[in-house]
Amino acid sequence: MKPVKVGLLGLGTVGTGVVRIVQGNQEDLSSQVGSPIYIERIAVKSADKARSIEIDPAKLTTDPWAVIRDPEIDVIVEVMGGVETTREYILEALERGKHIVTANKDLMALHGTEILAKAQEKQCDVFYEASVAGGIPIIRTLIEGFSSDRIVKIMGIVNGTTNYILTKMSQEGASYDDVLKEAQQLGYAESDPTSDVEGLDAARKMSILGTLGFRTNVELQDVSVSGISGVSKEDIQFAKRLGYEMKLLGIAESQNDEFSISVQPTMIRASHPIASVNGVFNAVYVYGEAVGETMFYGAGAGEMPTATSVVADLVAVIKNLKLGVNGLKQIVPYKQKKLKSDDDIYFKNFLLLHVDDKAGVLAKITQVFAECDVSLDSVVQQANPNNPNAEIIIVTHDASKASMNKVLRRFEELEVIRRVKSHYRVEG
């Protein structure tokens, strides 16, 4: 049995997990694919760095091109990160007929269509299960499990950092700043958490899921993004009082081949299955026309969960290699992109208004909603001993995004409104 030789780009957290699994499970993996799997060469930043696994130093190189251009290597596993330079490595590897496994969400979100087209041209595999939701096999599920269905909605908690922060704020009544500091100390958040807390990481992942789910080229700029840095513990308390949980949700919806896609803090009904996903865990809810509701839950990051997805992709590539069917499972977007206009995007809204505490204020506010064609589900006015203004809590029925934007513009001109303290999408 001729061994399959693998080139590994990157030996950080995930790369170490990949080596650990391939070395530790060699017998099981070899029996699945019909030949031994050898990690032949590994590109690293420093060949002298101390490592937690045993590696033959002769396999290490600081030159990724040496791995890409090695004629003995059949498959490139990319877990080094980066975008533009990594794109060059991947395209060159495909040009040379090498198959690709990557965990790089940034690369696939920004250049996935180009890479998949090159793979199709060269009849190579590009698998990227680990790029979204770590250990959850959601990409393979969308490609294979939903191949006969039409996906209507994808809703996901796809960033563990923000889910950890919102969970702690909800369960302990802690402030955003305090929980963020704790998350950084525990290693759940980066020293610069911007990509996570402002929704950019989740947006990249949702663009990948949207592309696969809707079979069209969903680009990063198509995703409407807002993060959780403005969420207060008071907002979460209001949500819980109304029977909701606060989550940073990626939401992609398709109707008549037109789609909308967003990432935003969302109040989700507490009875919805995704509302119970807490801590650093991820979940992806998928609604198909035929199958109805489904949900996939698991670890969204970490060495071994992510490495498990990477090695599963590696096994799939090698099985295809043995059968001579590489390049047949690439999902290259084929539908024309049609983004929904704001007039066609409907959802419920939660608003917390600080207003003058005097007669007639509520009537003026409800008049604005009526004139903008937004109907109200509930309105509660209350006094707050810590606020000289009155507080009005409003939940709307489904309203178009365009109509709600009109309401918010009108509120800027309405003298009785001191400020719109909070505005969130409501689901469930």
PDB file of C-alpha atoms in Angstrom, residues 353-358 379-393:
ATOM      1  CA  LEU A 353     -36.713  54.530  24.577  1.00  0.00           C
ATOM      2  CA  HIS A 354     -35.837  57.228  27.107  1.00  0.00           C
ATOM      3  CA  VAL A 355     -38.567  59.867  26.825  1.00  0.00           C
ATOM      4  CA  ASP A 356     -39.930  62.955  28.542  1.00  0.00           C
ATOM      5  CA  ASP A 357     -42.104  61.956  31.479  1.00  0.00           C
ATOM      6  CA  LYS A 358     -45.234  63.888  30.565  1.00  0.00           C
ATOM      7  CA  VAL A 379     -45.838  48.675  24.756  1.00  0.00           C
ATOM      8  CA  VAL A 380     -44.789  49.101  28.395  1.00  0.00           C
ATOM      9  CA  GLN A 381     -44.026  52.423  30.065  1.00  0.00           C
ATOM     10  CA  GLN A 382     -42.192  52.440  33.374  1.00  0.00           C
ATOM     11  CA  ALA A 383     -40.381  54.755  35.732  1.00  0.00           C
ATOM     12  CA  ASN A 384     -36.734  54.159  36.566  1.00  0.00           C
ATOM     13  CA  PRO A 385     -35.448  55.633  39.843  1.00  0.00           C
ATOM     14  CA  ASN A 386     -31.997  55.956  38.265  1.00  0.00           C
ATOM     15  CA  ASN A 387     -33.310  57.776  35.201  1.00  0.00           C
ATOM     16  CA  PRO A 388     -35.072  61.173  35.295  1.00  0.00           C
ATOM     17  CA  ASN A 389     -36.794  60.252  32.023  1.00  0.00           C
ATOM     18  CA  ALA A 390     -39.523  57.688  31.549  1.00  0.00           C
ATOM     19  CA  GLU A 391     -38.642  54.394  29.853  1.00  0.00           C
ATOM     20  CA  ILE A 392     -40.812  52.884  27.146  1.00  0.00           C
ATOM     21  CA  ILE A 393     -40.267  49.285  26.054  1.00  0.00           C
TER      22      ILE A 393
END
